[in-house]
């Protein structure tokens, strides 16, 4: 949902994000988008079977087995991804996932992180989860760029998450271990055919197509 007309906060943060997206590729300063989503774990009440035509049949009844949280990091210009299923999406889960993201880019001077303004998305969370030396290392490694409120469509990790949900998690998963196995297999397959995200929308487009959001003088 796009906010009402003339919203300076929105356009300021939007232009920061769009500026980052159109920078040339720099392995020392990679741009990585972060997002997460809760996913329902669904178990079977009866064992599925394959009919005489080779079609898998599932009973319409199911049982809820709780919720897992999928954390997604995607580097738009390369298509590289880090994906992890966790039991929850607390500040601690975020900090641990961000440590994993940092480990993927050991040679980078700074990792530019595009993410939303969720209350757990703070550098201070590193100090809640790690010794101060490690926390400071992570704080120095990242530079955060936040999408505006009501601007989740500006986060390319949301696009990658939707692809993951449709291609990999569009079936019943009874537990997190099963989900992790499916994600690992999907990532291995993606590695052989991963593609950059072709993001076309830029600041010029925003100023023309979303002109009503800019304050008038």
PDB file of C-alpha atoms in Angstrom:
ATOM      1  CA  UNK A   1       0.000   0.000   0.000  1.00  0.00           C
ATOM      2  CA  UNK A   2       1.345   3.407  -1.014  1.00  0.00           C
ATOM      3  CA  UNK A   3       0.787   6.225   1.512  1.00  0.00           C
ATOM      4  CA  UNK A   4      -1.417   9.301   0.988  1.00  0.00           C
ATOM      5  CA  UNK A   5      -0.310  12.259  -1.108  1.00  0.00           C
ATOM      6  CA  UNK A   6       2.666  14.451  -0.223  1.00  0.00           C
ATOM      7  CA  UNK A   7       4.689  12.297   2.136  1.00  0.00           C
ATOM      8  CA  UNK A   8       8.230  13.625   2.515  1.00  0.00           C
ATOM      9  CA  UNK A   9       9.330  10.791   4.819  1.00  0.00           C
ATOM     10  CA  UNK A  10       8.249   8.197   2.275  1.00  0.00           C
ATOM     11  CA  UNK A  11       9.924   9.801  -0.749  1.00  0.00           C
ATOM     12  CA  UNK A  12      13.131  10.493   1.192  1.00  0.00           C
ATOM     13  CA  UNK A  13      13.562   6.848   2.180  1.00  0.00           C
ATOM     14  CA  UNK A  14      12.355   5.612  -1.210  1.00  0.00           C
ATOM     15  CA  UNK A  15      14.975   7.663  -3.061  1.00  0.00           C
ATOM     16  CA  UNK A  16      17.709   6.364  -0.754  1.00  0.00           C
ATOM     17  CA  UNK A  17      16.721   2.797  -1.605  1.00  0.00           C
ATOM     18  CA  UNK A  18      16.461   3.491  -5.339  1.00  0.00           C
ATOM     19  CA  UNK A  19      19.835   5.226  -5.342  1.00  0.00           C
ATOM     20  CA  UNK A  20      21.447   2.149  -3.771  1.00  0.00           C
ATOM     21  CA  UNK A  21      19.777  -0.188  -6.276  1.00  0.00           C
ATOM     22  CA  UNK A  22      21.282   1.576  -9.267  1.00  0.00           C
ATOM     23  CA  UNK A  23      24.880   1.644  -8.139  1.00  0.00           C
ATOM     24  CA  UNK A  24      27.306  -0.475 -10.198  1.00  0.00           C
ATOM     25  CA  UNK A  25      28.355  -3.823  -8.803  1.00  0.00           C
ATOM     26  CA  UNK A  26      31.105  -3.540  -6.212  1.00  0.00           C
ATOM     27  CA  UNK A  27      32.249  -6.749  -4.450  1.00  0.00           C
ATOM     28  CA  UNK A  28      33.739  -4.658  -1.644  1.00  0.00           C
ATOM     29  CA  UNK A  29      30.383  -2.966  -1.009  1.00  0.00           C
ATOM     30  CA  UNK A  30      27.679  -5.477  -2.011  1.00  0.00           C
ATOM     31  CA  UNK A  31      24.007  -4.513  -1.764  1.00  0.00           C
ATOM     32  CA  UNK A  32      21.957  -7.195   0.007  1.00  0.00           C
ATOM     33  CA  UNK A  33      18.210  -7.134   0.687  1.00  0.00           C
ATOM     34  CA  UNK A  34      16.804  -8.769   3.829  1.00  0.00           C
ATOM     35  CA  UNK A  35      13.269  -9.930   4.613  1.00  0.00           C
ATOM     36  CA  UNK A  36      11.519 -12.593   6.655  1.00  0.00           C
ATOM     37  CA  UNK A  37       8.141 -14.265   6.690  1.00  0.00           C
ATOM     38  CA  UNK A  38       6.293 -16.658   9.032  1.00  0.00           C
ATOM     39  CA  UNK A  39       5.220 -19.921   7.407  1.00  0.00           C
ATOM     40  CA  UNK A  40       2.676 -22.378   8.724  1.00  0.00           C
ATOM     41  CA  UNK A  41       3.863 -25.946   9.316  1.00  0.00           C
ATOM     42  CA  UNK A  42       1.204 -28.394   8.120  1.00  0.00           C
ATOM     43  CA  UNK A  43       1.052 -32.111   8.913  1.00  0.00           C
ATOM     44  CA  UNK A  44      -1.013 -34.888   7.340  1.00  0.00           C
ATOM     45  CA  UNK A  45      -3.852 -36.637   9.153  1.00  0.00           C
ATOM     46  CA  UNK A  46      -3.650 -39.520   6.658  1.00  0.00           C
ATOM     47  CA  UNK A  47      -0.732 -40.825   4.626  1.00  0.00           C
ATOM     48  CA  UNK A  48      -0.719 -39.453   1.021  1.00  0.00           C
ATOM     49  CA  UNK A  49      -0.666 -42.016  -1.786  1.00  0.00           C
ATOM     50  CA  UNK A  50       0.002 -42.215  -5.530  1.00  0.00           C
ATOM     51  CA  UNK A  51      -3.029 -43.243  -7.596  1.00  0.00           C
ATOM     52  CA  UNK A  52      -3.043 -45.436 -10.723  1.00  0.00           C
ATOM     53  CA  UNK A  53      -2.334 -42.399 -12.901  1.00  0.00           C
ATOM     54  CA  UNK A  54       0.772 -41.465 -10.944  1.00  0.00           C
ATOM     55  CA  UNK A  55      -0.891 -38.488  -9.254  1.00  0.00           C
ATOM     56  CA  UNK A  56      -0.165 -37.789  -5.588  1.00  0.00           C
ATOM     57  CA  UNK A  57      -3.357 -37.684  -3.532  1.00  0.00           C
ATOM     58  CA  UNK A  58      -3.628 -35.874  -0.196  1.00  0.00           C
ATOM     59  CA  UNK A  59      -6.536 -35.846   2.203  1.00  0.00           C
ATOM     60  CA  UNK A  60      -8.178 -32.442   2.513  1.00  0.00           C
ATOM     61  CA  UNK A  61      -7.830 -32.636   6.291  1.00  0.00           C
ATOM     62  CA  UNK A  62      -4.584 -31.524   7.887  1.00  0.00           C
ATOM     63  CA  UNK A  63      -3.190 -30.574  11.265  1.00  0.00           C
ATOM     64  CA  UNK A  64      -1.295 -27.444  12.249  1.00  0.00           C
ATOM     65  CA  UNK A  65       2.211 -28.108  13.548  1.00  0.00           C
ATOM     66  CA  UNK A  66       3.186 -24.573  14.512  1.00  0.00           C
ATOM     67  CA  UNK A  67       5.005 -21.853  12.622  1.00  0.00           C
ATOM     68  CA  UNK A  68       8.524 -21.441  11.264  1.00  0.00           C
ATOM     69  CA  UNK A  69      10.089 -18.180  10.117  1.00  0.00           C
ATOM     70  CA  UNK A  70      11.916 -17.947   6.801  1.00  0.00           C
ATOM     71  CA  UNK A  71      14.779 -15.443   6.655  1.00  0.00           C
ATOM     72  CA  UNK A  72      15.880 -14.375   3.184  1.00  0.00           C
ATOM     73  CA  UNK A  73      18.921 -12.392   2.041  1.00  0.00           C
ATOM     74  CA  UNK A  74      19.399 -11.766  -1.668  1.00  0.00           C
ATOM     75  CA  UNK A  75      22.088  -9.848  -3.541  1.00  0.00           C
ATOM     76  CA  UNK A  76      20.122  -8.459  -6.510  1.00  0.00           C
ATOM     77  CA  UNK A  77      23.072  -7.913  -8.861  1.00  0.00           C
ATOM     78  CA  UNK A  78      24.341 -11.504  -8.590  1.00  0.00           C
ATOM     79  CA  UNK A  79      21.302 -13.510  -7.502  1.00  0.00           C
ATOM     80  CA  UNK A  80      23.249 -14.913  -4.518  1.00  0.00           C
ATOM     81  CA  UNK A  81      20.995 -15.876  -1.616  1.00  0.00           C
ATOM     82  CA  UNK A  82      21.168 -16.856   2.030  1.00  0.00           C
ATOM     83  CA  UNK A  83      18.030 -18.569   3.328  1.00  0.00           C
ATOM     84  CA  UNK A  84      17.355 -19.980   6.767  1.00  0.00           C
ATOM     85  CA  UNK A  85      14.316 -21.465   8.508  1.00  0.00           C
ATOM     86  CA  UNK A  86      14.127 -20.597  12.200  1.00  0.00           C
ATOM     87  CA  UNK A  87      11.686 -21.369  14.989  1.00  0.00           C
ATOM     88  CA  UNK A  88      10.806 -17.702  15.488  1.00  0.00           C
ATOM     89  CA  UNK A  89      11.599 -14.198  14.224  1.00  0.00           C
ATOM     90  CA  UNK A  90      12.815 -12.523  17.392  1.00  0.00           C
ATOM     91  CA  UNK A  91      15.642 -10.005  17.644  1.00  0.00           C
ATOM     92  CA  UNK A  92      17.974 -12.888  18.479  1.00  0.00           C
ATOM     93  CA  UNK A  93      16.942 -14.773  15.329  1.00  0.00           C
ATOM     94  CA  UNK A  94      17.624 -11.646  13.288  1.00  0.00           C
ATOM     95  CA  UNK A  95      21.070 -11.128  14.837  1.00  0.00           C
ATOM     96  CA  UNK A  96      22.089 -14.747  14.261  1.00  0.00           C
ATOM     97  CA  UNK A  97      20.911 -14.608  10.656  1.00  0.00           C
ATOM     98  CA  UNK A  98      22.807 -11.378  10.052  1.00  0.00           C
ATOM     99  CA  UNK A  99      25.957 -13.060  11.360  1.00  0.00           C
ATOM    100  CA  UNK A 100      25.427 -15.695   8.677  1.00  0.00           C
ATOM    101  CA  UNK A 101      25.014 -13.005   6.020  1.00  0.00           C
ATOM    102  CA  UNK A 102      28.258 -11.325   7.109  1.00  0.00           C
ATOM    103  CA  UNK A 103      30.093 -14.655   6.872  1.00  0.00           C
ATOM    104  CA  UNK A 104      29.067 -14.955   3.201  1.00  0.00           C
ATOM    105  CA  UNK A 105      30.993 -11.783   2.360  1.00  0.00           C
ATOM    106  CA  UNK A 106      34.319 -12.064   4.228  1.00  0.00           C
ATOM    107  CA  UNK A 107      36.148  -9.853   1.727  1.00  0.00           C
ATOM    108  CA  UNK A 108      33.593  -7.046   1.737  1.00  0.00           C
ATOM    109  CA  UNK A 109      34.506  -3.784   3.405  1.00  0.00           C
ATOM    110  CA  UNK A 110      30.870  -2.812   3.959  1.00  0.00           C
ATOM    111  CA  UNK A 111      27.668  -4.713   3.241  1.00  0.00           C
ATOM    112  CA  UNK A 112      24.803  -2.378   2.373  1.00  0.00           C
ATOM    113  CA  UNK A 113      21.636  -3.878   3.835  1.00  0.00           C
ATOM    114  CA  UNK A 114      18.208  -2.905   2.499  1.00  0.00           C
ATOM    115  CA  UNK A 115      15.474  -3.875   4.972  1.00  0.00           C
ATOM    116  CA  UNK A 116      12.227  -2.659   6.479  1.00  0.00           C
ATOM    117  CA  UNK A 117      11.761  -0.822   9.755  1.00  0.00           C
ATOM    118  CA  UNK A 118      10.733  -3.851  11.820  1.00  0.00           C
ATOM    119  CA  UNK A 119      11.475  -3.225  15.498  1.00  0.00           C
ATOM    120  CA  UNK A 120      14.006  -6.079  15.615  1.00  0.00           C
ATOM    121  CA  UNK A 121      16.028  -4.707  12.676  1.00  0.00           C
ATOM    122  CA  UNK A 122      18.503  -2.739  14.761  1.00  0.00           C
ATOM    123  CA  UNK A 123      22.279  -2.883  15.064  1.00  0.00           C
ATOM    124  CA  UNK A 124      21.871  -2.745  18.843  1.00  0.00           C
ATOM    125  CA  UNK A 125      20.444  -6.281  18.719  1.00  0.00           C
ATOM    126  CA  UNK A 126      23.957  -7.577  18.013  1.00  0.00           C
ATOM    127  CA  UNK A 127      24.992  -6.472  21.498  1.00  0.00           C
ATOM    128  CA  UNK A 128      22.057  -8.425  22.933  1.00  0.00           C
ATOM    129  CA  UNK A 129      23.271 -11.655  21.333  1.00  0.00           C
ATOM    130  CA  UNK A 130      27.050 -11.495  21.061  1.00  0.00           C
ATOM    131  CA  UNK A 131      30.059 -10.364  23.110  1.00  0.00           C
ATOM    132  CA  UNK A 132      30.841  -6.665  22.495  1.00  0.00           C
ATOM    133  CA  UNK A 133      33.877  -7.403  20.305  1.00  0.00           C
ATOM    134  CA  UNK A 134      31.838  -9.521  17.901  1.00  0.00           C
ATOM    135  CA  UNK A 135      28.874  -7.153  18.032  1.00  0.00           C
ATOM    136  CA  UNK A 136      31.084  -4.199  17.107  1.00  0.00           C
ATOM    137  CA  UNK A 137      32.547  -6.159  14.194  1.00  0.00           C
ATOM    138  CA  UNK A 138      29.045  -6.744  12.819  1.00  0.00           C
ATOM    139  CA  UNK A 139      27.980  -3.151  13.385  1.00  0.00           C
ATOM    140  CA  UNK A 140      31.029  -1.962  11.435  1.00  0.00           C
ATOM    141  CA  UNK A 141      30.375  -4.490   8.661  1.00  0.00           C
ATOM    142  CA  UNK A 142      26.855  -3.316   7.812  1.00  0.00           C
ATOM    143  CA  UNK A 143      25.317  -0.086   6.589  1.00  0.00           C
ATOM    144  CA  UNK A 144      21.543  -0.107   6.881  1.00  0.00           C
ATOM    145  CA  UNK A 145      19.166   1.472   4.368  1.00  0.00           C
ATOM    146  CA  UNK A 146      15.507   1.256   5.383  1.00  0.00           C
ATOM    147  CA  UNK A 147      12.488   1.022   3.117  1.00  0.00           C
ATOM    148  CA  UNK A 148       9.738   3.483   4.035  1.00  0.00           C
ATOM    149  CA  UNK A 149       6.612   2.537   5.939  1.00  0.00           C
ATOM    150  CA  UNK A 150       4.092   1.093   3.437  1.00  0.00           C
ATOM    151  CA  UNK A 151       6.998   0.580   1.029  1.00  0.00           C
ATOM    152  CA  UNK A 152       7.689  -3.157   1.330  1.00  0.00           C
ATOM    153  CA  UNK A 153       7.425  -3.384  -2.470  1.00  0.00           C
ATOM    154  CA  UNK A 154      10.779  -1.572  -2.585  1.00  0.00           C
ATOM    155  CA  UNK A 155      12.527  -4.510  -0.911  1.00  0.00           C
ATOM    156  CA  UNK A 156      13.756  -7.000  -3.505  1.00  0.00           C
ATOM    157  CA  UNK A 157      14.036  -9.677  -0.822  1.00  0.00           C
ATOM    158  CA  UNK A 158      10.244  -9.736  -0.839  1.00  0.00           C
ATOM    159  CA  UNK A 159      10.387 -10.743  -4.510  1.00  0.00           C
ATOM    160  CA  UNK A 160      12.886 -13.522  -3.732  1.00  0.00           C
ATOM    161  CA  UNK A 161      10.748 -14.737  -0.824  1.00  0.00           C
ATOM    162  CA  UNK A 162       7.681 -14.963  -3.055  1.00  0.00           C
ATOM    163  CA  UNK A 163       9.639 -17.068  -5.562  1.00  0.00           C
ATOM    164  CA  UNK A 164      10.815 -19.361  -2.754  1.00  0.00           C
ATOM    165  CA  UNK A 165       7.265 -19.775  -1.466  1.00  0.00           C
ATOM    166  CA  UNK A 166       5.874 -20.634  -4.906  1.00  0.00           C
ATOM    167  CA  UNK A 167       8.667 -22.936  -6.059  1.00  0.00           C
ATOM    168  CA  UNK A 168       9.700 -24.646  -2.844  1.00  0.00           C
ATOM    169  CA  UNK A 169       7.263 -24.168   0.026  1.00  0.00           C
ATOM    170  CA  UNK A 170       3.980 -24.583  -1.850  1.00  0.00           C
ATOM    171  CA  UNK A 171       3.273 -27.944  -0.241  1.00  0.00           C
ATOM    172  CA  UNK A 172       2.626 -29.285   3.233  1.00  0.00           C
ATOM    173  CA  UNK A 173       5.658 -29.194   5.511  1.00  0.00           C
ATOM    174  CA  UNK A 174       5.132 -31.036   8.829  1.00  0.00           C
ATOM    175  CA  UNK A 175       8.215 -29.690  10.610  1.00  0.00           C
ATOM    176  CA  UNK A 176      11.150 -27.304  10.309  1.00  0.00           C
ATOM    177  CA  UNK A 177      13.594 -30.125   9.499  1.00  0.00           C
ATOM    178  CA  UNK A 178      11.582 -31.045   6.387  1.00  0.00           C
ATOM    179  CA  UNK A 179      11.404 -27.392   5.413  1.00  0.00           C
ATOM    180  CA  UNK A 180      15.176 -27.024   5.802  1.00  0.00           C
ATOM    181  CA  UNK A 181      15.765 -30.056   3.555  1.00  0.00           C
ATOM    182  CA  UNK A 182      13.510 -28.605   0.858  1.00  0.00           C
ATOM    183  CA  UNK A 183      15.155 -25.174   1.062  1.00  0.00           C
ATOM    184  CA  UNK A 184      18.646 -26.694   0.826  1.00  0.00           C
ATOM    185  CA  UNK A 185      17.656 -28.680  -2.276  1.00  0.00           C
ATOM    186  CA  UNK A 186      16.065 -25.583  -3.820  1.00  0.00           C
ATOM    187  CA  UNK A 187      19.161 -23.472  -3.158  1.00  0.00           C
ATOM    188  CA  UNK A 188      21.431 -26.073  -4.762  1.00  0.00           C
ATOM    189  CA  UNK A 189      19.223 -26.076  -7.825  1.00  0.00           C
ATOM    190  CA  UNK A 190      19.133 -22.270  -7.885  1.00  0.00           C
ATOM    191  CA  UNK A 191      22.938 -22.161  -7.769  1.00  0.00           C
ATOM    192  CA  UNK A 192      23.045 -23.762 -11.216  1.00  0.00           C
ATOM    193  CA  UNK A 193      20.657 -21.222 -12.758  1.00  0.00           C
ATOM    194  CA  UNK A 194      20.538 -18.229 -10.413  1.00  0.00           C
ATOM    195  CA  UNK A 195      19.809 -14.927 -12.076  1.00  0.00           C
ATOM    196  CA  UNK A 196      20.182 -11.313 -10.996  1.00  0.00           C
ATOM    197  CA  UNK A 197      16.994  -9.387 -10.283  1.00  0.00           C
ATOM    198  CA  UNK A 198      16.290  -6.977 -13.131  1.00  0.00           C
ATOM    199  CA  UNK A 199      15.060  -3.930 -11.200  1.00  0.00           C
ATOM    200  CA  UNK A 200      13.979  -1.191 -13.618  1.00  0.00           C
ATOM    201  CA  UNK A 201      12.278   1.392 -11.392  1.00  0.00           C
ATOM    202  CA  UNK A 202      14.574   4.353 -10.608  1.00  0.00           C
ATOM    203  CA  UNK A 203      14.394   7.839  -9.084  1.00  0.00           C
ATOM    204  CA  UNK A 204      13.380   9.413 -12.411  1.00  0.00           C
ATOM    205  CA  UNK A 205      10.472   6.966 -12.666  1.00  0.00           C
ATOM    206  CA  UNK A 206       9.483   7.646  -9.064  1.00  0.00           C
ATOM    207  CA  UNK A 207       9.390  11.410  -9.562  1.00  0.00           C
ATOM    208  CA  UNK A 208       7.201  11.000 -12.648  1.00  0.00           C
ATOM    209  CA  UNK A 209       4.898   8.114 -11.713  1.00  0.00           C
ATOM    210  CA  UNK A 210       4.588   8.885  -7.997  1.00  0.00           C
ATOM    211  CA  UNK A 211       4.589  12.652  -8.376  1.00  0.00           C
ATOM    212  CA  UNK A 212       1.634  13.001  -5.995  1.00  0.00           C
ATOM    213  CA  UNK A 213       3.794  11.751  -3.123  1.00  0.00           C
ATOM    214  CA  UNK A 214       6.252  14.644  -3.429  1.00  0.00           C
ATOM    215  CA  UNK A 215       5.485  17.845  -1.494  1.00  0.00           C
ATOM    216  CA  UNK A 216       4.520  20.762  -3.737  1.00  0.00           C
ATOM    217  CA  UNK A 217       6.086  24.210  -3.574  1.00  0.00           C
TER     218      UNK A 217
END
